[in-house]
Short mmCIF file of C-alpha atoms and ligand atoms in Angstrom, two decimals:
data_model
loop_
_atom_site.label_atom_id
_atom_site.label_comp_id
_atom_site.label_asym_id
_atom_site.label_seq_id
_atom_site.Cartn_x
_atom_site.Cartn_y
_atom_site.Cartn_z
CA MET A 1 -15.47 14.91 16.94
CA THR A 2 -13.17 15.95 14.09
CA GLN A 3 -12.58 13.09 11.77
CA PRO A 4 -9.07 12.10 10.72
CA ILE A 5 -8.11 12.95 7.15
CA ALA A 6 -7.78 10.01 4.79
CA HIS A 7 -7.05 9.60 1.09
CA PHE A 8 -9.70 8.19 -1.23
CA ASN A 9 -9.20 7.90 -5.01
CA GLY A 10 -7.06 11.00 -5.31
CA LYS A 11 -8.80 13.19 -2.70
CA LEU A 12 -8.03 13.99 0.92
CA LEU A 13 -11.26 13.78 2.92
CA PRO A 14 -12.46 13.35 6.51
CA LEU A 15 -12.78 9.61 7.12
CA ASP A 16 -16.55 9.77 7.66
CA GLN A 17 -17.07 11.35 4.22
CA ILE A 18 -15.61 8.37 2.39
CA SER A 19 -18.04 5.77 1.10
CA ILE A 20 -17.29 2.69 -0.94
CA SER A 21 -19.61 0.80 -3.28
CA PRO A 22 -21.01 -2.46 -1.85
CA LEU A 23 -20.02 -4.01 -5.19
CA ASP A 24 -16.37 -3.08 -4.69
CA ARG A 25 -14.43 -6.31 -5.19
CA GLY A 26 -12.48 -5.52 -2.04
CA PHE A 27 -15.73 -5.78 -0.06
CA ILE A 28 -17.26 -8.67 -2.02
CA PHE A 29 -14.18 -10.88 -2.56
CA GLY A 30 -11.33 -9.42 -0.52
CA ASP A 31 -9.88 -8.76 -3.99
CA GLY A 32 -7.21 -6.26 -3.08
CA VAL A 33 -3.77 -5.71 -1.60
CA TYR A 34 -2.44 -3.46 1.14
CA GLU A 35 0.58 -2.11 2.99
CA VAL A 36 1.30 -0.74 6.44
CA ILE A 37 4.21 1.69 6.74
CA PRO A 38 5.61 2.73 10.13
CA VAL A 39 6.34 6.43 10.49
CA TYR A 40 8.56 7.76 13.26
CA ASN A 41 7.88 11.38 14.03
CA GLY A 42 7.15 12.18 10.39
CA ALA A 43 9.83 9.95 8.88
CA PRO A 44 8.52 6.82 7.11
CA LEU A 45 10.72 3.74 7.59
CA ARG A 46 11.50 1.91 4.34
CA ALA A 47 8.52 3.45 2.49
CA ARG A 48 10.06 2.72 -0.91
CA GLU A 49 10.48 -0.96 0.00
CA HIS A 50 6.82 -1.08 1.11
CA PHE A 51 5.67 0.36 -2.22
CA GLU A 52 7.92 -2.05 -4.11
CA ARG A 53 6.27 -4.91 -2.21
CA LEU A 54 2.86 -3.40 -3.03
CA GLN A 55 3.87 -3.59 -6.70
CA ARG A 56 4.89 -7.25 -6.31
CA SER A 57 1.55 -8.05 -4.61
CA MET A 58 -0.30 -6.34 -7.48
CA ASP A 59 1.75 -8.21 -10.08
CA GLU A 60 0.82 -11.49 -8.36
CA ILE A 61 -2.91 -10.75 -8.67
CA ALA A 62 -2.70 -9.02 -12.08
CA LEU A 63 -3.90 -5.68 -10.73
CA THR A 64 -2.61 -2.59 -12.51
CA ASN A 65 -0.89 -0.23 -10.10
CA PRO A 66 -2.57 3.19 -10.37
CA HIS A 67 0.60 4.93 -9.13
CA THR A 68 4.36 4.81 -9.48
CA VAL A 69 6.47 4.42 -6.34
CA ASP A 70 7.32 8.13 -6.50
CA GLU A 71 3.62 9.05 -6.70
CA TRP A 72 2.87 6.80 -3.72
CA MET A 73 5.65 8.49 -1.76
CA LYS A 74 4.14 11.88 -2.58
CA LEU A 75 0.62 10.76 -1.57
CA THR A 76 2.02 9.43 1.70
CA ALA A 77 3.78 12.73 2.42
CA GLU A 78 0.54 14.63 1.68
CA LEU A 79 -1.45 12.42 4.04
CA LEU A 80 1.19 12.76 6.74
CA ARG A 81 0.82 16.54 6.72
CA HIS A 82 -2.45 15.82 8.57
CA HIS A 83 -1.00 13.28 11.02
CA LYS A 84 1.81 14.12 13.41
CA GLY A 85 4.00 11.94 15.61
CA ASP A 86 4.51 8.19 15.27
CA GLN A 87 2.02 6.84 12.75
CA ALA A 88 1.11 3.67 10.88
CA VAL A 89 0.07 4.54 7.33
CA TYR A 90 -2.36 2.01 5.85
CA ILE A 91 -2.67 1.77 2.05
CA GLN A 92 -5.23 -0.40 0.33
CA VAL A 93 -5.86 -0.91 -3.38
CA THR A 94 -8.77 -3.05 -4.50
CA ARG A 95 -9.69 -4.14 -7.99
CA GLY A 96 -12.55 -1.61 -8.00
CA ALA A 97 -16.33 -1.65 -8.25
CA PRO A 98 -17.92 -3.40 -11.25
CA ASP A 99 -21.67 -3.25 -11.87
CA LYS A 100 -22.28 -6.86 -10.90
CA ARG A 101 -20.86 -9.60 -8.68
CA GLU A 102 -18.93 -12.10 -10.73
CA HIS A 103 -15.82 -14.11 -9.86
CA VAL A 104 -14.17 -13.59 -13.24
CA ILE A 105 -11.96 -10.51 -13.16
CA PRO A 106 -13.59 -7.74 -15.21
CA LYS A 107 -11.41 -5.84 -17.65
CA GLY A 108 -10.82 -2.09 -17.50
CA LEU A 109 -11.95 -1.48 -13.90
CA GLN A 110 -10.59 1.55 -12.07
CA PRO A 111 -8.88 0.32 -8.85
CA THR A 112 -10.12 1.80 -5.55
CA VAL A 113 -7.37 3.52 -3.56
CA PHE A 114 -7.73 4.14 0.16
CA MET A 115 -5.08 5.41 2.57
CA MET A 116 -5.39 6.30 6.23
CA SER A 117 -3.00 7.03 9.03
CA ASN A 118 -3.34 6.08 12.67
CA PRO A 119 -1.18 6.73 15.72
CA MET A 120 1.29 3.87 16.01
CA THR A 121 1.88 2.20 19.33
CA THR A 122 5.21 0.42 19.43
CA PRO A 123 5.73 -2.35 22.03
CA SER A 124 5.65 -1.28 25.67
CA ARG A 125 8.76 -1.25 27.81
CA GLU A 126 7.28 -4.18 29.70
CA ALA A 127 6.90 -6.23 26.48
CA ILE A 128 10.47 -5.41 25.45
CA GLU A 129 11.95 -6.25 28.84
CA ASN A 130 9.92 -9.37 29.63
CA GLY A 131 8.99 -10.63 26.18
CA VAL A 132 5.55 -11.82 25.14
CA ALA A 133 3.49 -15.01 25.17
CA CYS A 134 2.66 -16.83 21.95
CA VAL A 135 0.70 -19.94 21.10
CA THR A 136 0.96 -22.18 18.05
CA SER A 137 -1.38 -23.50 15.40
CA ARG A 138 -1.33 -25.39 12.15
CA ASP A 139 -1.00 -22.92 9.28
CA PHE A 140 -4.40 -23.33 7.64
CA ARG A 141 -4.03 -20.37 5.23
CA TRP A 142 -3.73 -20.52 1.45
CA GLU A 143 -0.57 -20.99 -0.63
CA LYS A 144 -0.05 -17.37 -1.67
CA CYS A 145 0.98 -15.94 1.68
CA HIS A 146 3.65 -13.85 -0.09
CA VAL A 147 0.83 -11.66 -1.48
CA LYS A 148 -0.11 -8.96 1.01
CA SER A 149 -3.78 -9.49 0.29
CA THR A 150 -6.72 -7.92 2.07
CA SER A 151 -8.25 -11.46 2.11
CA LEU A 152 -7.09 -11.91 5.68
CA LEU A 153 -9.67 -14.30 7.12
CA GLY A 154 -7.05 -17.02 7.63
CA ASN A 155 -4.78 -14.57 9.46
CA VAL A 156 -7.70 -13.17 11.46
CA LEU A 157 -8.76 -16.64 12.63
CA ALA A 158 -5.15 -17.53 13.41
CA ARG A 159 -4.71 -14.33 15.45
CA GLN A 160 -7.92 -15.01 17.37
CA ILE A 161 -6.47 -18.29 18.70
CA SER A 162 -3.86 -16.27 20.63
CA ALA A 163 -6.23 -13.39 21.46
CA ASP A 164 -8.61 -15.88 23.12
CA VAL A 165 -5.91 -16.84 25.63
CA GLY A 166 -4.46 -13.34 26.06
CA ALA A 167 -1.32 -14.10 24.01
CA THR A 168 0.39 -11.73 21.56
CA GLU A 169 0.68 -13.89 18.47
CA THR A 170 -0.06 -17.27 16.95
CA ILE A 171 3.02 -18.95 15.49
CA LEU A 172 2.17 -21.16 12.52
CA PHE A 173 3.53 -24.50 11.32
CA ARG A 174 2.85 -26.04 7.93
CA ASP A 175 3.74 -29.71 7.38
CA GLY A 176 6.05 -29.66 10.39
CA PHE A 177 7.89 -26.45 9.44
CA LEU A 178 7.73 -22.89 10.77
CA THR A 179 6.11 -20.41 8.39
CA GLU A 180 5.39 -17.15 10.24
CA ALA A 181 2.85 -15.76 12.73
CA SER A 182 -0.60 -14.29 12.01
CA SER A 183 0.82 -10.81 11.37
CA SER A 184 4.57 -11.11 12.02
CA ASN A 185 7.63 -12.98 10.81
CA VAL A 186 9.36 -15.37 13.19
CA PHE A 187 13.04 -16.10 13.93
CA ALA A 188 14.38 -18.96 16.06
CA VAL A 189 17.78 -18.74 17.75
CA LYS A 190 19.81 -21.80 18.79
CA ASN A 191 23.42 -21.92 19.94
CA GLY A 192 24.07 -18.36 18.79
CA VAL A 193 22.65 -18.82 15.27
CA VAL A 194 19.54 -16.93 14.10
CA ALA A 195 17.44 -19.15 11.83
CA ALA A 196 14.70 -17.74 9.60
CA PRO A 197 12.37 -19.43 7.11
CA PRO A 198 13.24 -18.77 3.46
CA ARG A 199 11.48 -16.27 1.22
CA ASP A 200 8.86 -18.33 -0.53
CA ASN A 201 5.12 -18.35 -1.16
CA LEU A 202 4.37 -19.60 2.37
CA ILE A 203 5.30 -16.40 4.19
CA LEU A 204 4.92 -12.68 3.71
CA MET A 205 8.31 -11.17 2.96
CA GLY A 206 8.36 -8.75 5.84
CA ILE A 207 10.04 -5.42 5.30
CA THR A 208 11.08 -5.72 8.96
CA TYR A 209 12.33 -9.29 8.30
CA ASP A 210 14.65 -7.79 5.67
CA LEU A 211 15.74 -5.04 8.03
CA VAL A 212 16.43 -7.56 10.84
CA MET A 213 18.50 -9.60 8.35
CA GLN A 214 20.45 -6.52 7.31
CA LEU A 215 21.06 -5.48 10.93
CA ALA A 216 22.10 -9.05 11.81
CA ARG A 217 24.64 -9.05 8.97
CA ASP A 218 25.93 -5.56 9.86
CA GLY A 219 26.14 -6.56 13.53
CA ALA A 220 27.99 -9.81 12.66
CA LEU A 221 25.27 -12.09 14.03
CA LYS A 222 25.24 -15.61 12.60
CA LEU A 223 22.31 -16.11 10.23
CA ASP A 224 20.84 -19.22 8.70
CA VAL A 225 17.98 -18.82 6.21
CA ARG A 226 16.45 -22.26 5.76
CA LYS A 227 13.41 -24.33 6.56
CA VAL A 228 13.04 -24.48 10.37
CA THR A 229 11.29 -27.47 11.91
CA GLU A 230 8.56 -27.24 14.53
CA ALA A 231 10.81 -29.22 16.90
CA GLU A 232 13.57 -26.61 16.47
CA VAL A 233 11.17 -23.79 17.33
CA ARG A 234 9.95 -25.65 20.40
CA SER A 235 13.53 -26.18 21.63
CA ALA A 236 14.90 -22.76 20.58
CA ASP A 237 17.00 -20.67 23.00
CA GLU A 238 15.21 -17.54 21.74
CA ILE A 239 12.24 -16.81 19.49
CA TRP A 240 11.67 -13.36 17.95
CA LEU A 241 8.74 -11.77 16.18
CA SER A 242 9.18 -8.96 13.67
CA SER A 243 6.75 -6.59 12.00
CA SER A 244 6.48 -2.93 11.09
CA THR A 245 4.57 -2.07 14.26
CA LYS A 246 6.00 -4.72 16.64
CA GLU A 247 9.54 -3.93 15.45
CA VAL A 248 11.40 -6.86 17.02
CA LEU A 249 9.97 -8.61 20.06
CA ALA A 250 11.13 -11.58 22.12
CA VAL A 251 8.74 -14.50 22.65
CA THR A 252 9.30 -15.79 26.18
CA THR A 253 6.56 -18.39 26.45
CA LEU A 254 5.29 -20.69 23.72
CA ASP A 255 2.08 -22.61 24.43
CA GLY A 256 2.59 -21.77 28.11
CA LYS A 257 6.17 -23.16 28.30
CA PRO A 258 9.20 -20.92 28.78
CA VAL A 259 11.38 -20.25 25.74
CA GLY A 260 15.06 -20.73 26.74
CA GLY A 261 15.45 -19.13 30.17
CA GLY A 262 11.98 -17.52 29.96
CA LYS A 263 13.50 -14.05 29.53
CA PRO A 264 14.54 -12.13 26.38
CA GLY A 265 17.91 -13.60 25.39
CA PRO A 266 21.25 -11.92 24.68
CA LEU A 267 20.88 -11.99 20.89
CA PHE A 268 17.43 -10.42 21.14
CA LYS A 269 18.87 -7.62 23.29
CA ARG A 270 21.56 -7.05 20.69
CA MET A 271 19.06 -7.03 17.82
CA HIS A 272 16.69 -4.74 19.70
CA ALA A 273 19.54 -2.28 20.31
CA LEU A 274 20.57 -2.44 16.62
CA TYR A 275 16.96 -1.74 15.63
CA GLN A 276 16.65 1.26 17.93
CA GLU A 277 19.99 2.63 16.67
CA HIS A 278 18.73 2.25 13.10
CA LYS A 279 15.60 4.27 14.00
CA ALA A 280 17.72 6.94 15.66
CA ARG A 281 19.86 7.21 12.50
CA LEU A 282 16.67 7.58 10.44
CA ALA A 283 15.51 10.41 12.72
CA ARG A 284 18.90 12.17 12.45
CA SER A 285 19.01 11.87 8.65
CA THR A 286 15.45 13.22 8.37
CA VAL A 287 16.29 16.23 10.54
CA ALA A 288 19.41 16.83 8.44
CA ALA A 289 17.53 16.52 5.12
C1 LIG B 1 1.33 -12.38 7.78
C2 LIG B 1 2.37 -11.34 8.04
N1 LIG B 1 3.66 -11.72 8.08
C3 LIG B 1 4.65 -10.83 8.33
C4 LIG B 1 4.35 -9.49 8.56
C5 LIG B 1 5.47 -8.52 8.82
O1 LIG B 1 5.64 -7.69 7.70
P1 LIG B 1 6.30 -6.23 7.84
O2 LIG B 1 7.59 -6.45 8.51
O3 LIG B 1 6.46 -5.80 6.44
O4 LIG B 1 5.36 -5.42 8.64
C6 LIG B 1 3.03 -9.06 8.52
C7 LIG B 1 2.72 -7.65 8.74
O5 LIG B 1 1.59 -7.24 8.82
C8 LIG B 1 2.01 -10.00 8.23
O6 LIG B 1 0.72 -9.62 8.18
#
């Protein structure tokens, strides 16, 4: 079978020809950061914002970025020449491979850069029309959730809680407040107001979260960015998930109980339409460019 083309430390190679040192700190410690960029028929959505977040993640862990945003954009375009249609581009930068395992961060290491692209499956019509099931858990992750780190064991274990019961996501609460879900941001709607947790160290600042906020403002939806209690989530009229690959999705059952009327609500339908219009504009501007 022909192997998909991926990027490794400056070279484009078939995926099966890439090998990484077992001493790479990404493998040994999860010492690295990553991004996932949605691409619609060749047009990346908010790529610059993703690379700016990658820079912020690197700053947080004192990892020197091997590329400027413009270089990253160029590398992405080169990779995408080998991948057509809707794609999710994955970018990972680790601290590199020293000659021994030691916690202390070695100086002068060359970061390891890996990029791949996979066909992106956006939510099915069924999921959009009926919404999805979610369960809840205590947020047992660390206190640097704003870093998009490859150390994802907390998120993996959180996601498994929902996977084990056939649900789409695990919505997390820390000290009685909503944070996010295992790989999505979360919004709670009550009485026509969309509430979202603030940008702090307890959530990943989703690029889609920002886009949803922008679309809500442009579409004159009422927004309230503040700490949201667990009780508010459990009594919300609507709950939404957002992420680069889920786009915006309605949660219609939480821990087996219906959310609001148990169907995607009116504000979700409005936001979903705004999101799809935004994508259509992106496609038109890319064709025109
Ligand atoms: C923990 C977490 N929160 C939120 C998100 C959503 O981020 P984005 O909208 O940038 O995809 C993700 C995406 O993977 C995530 O892993």
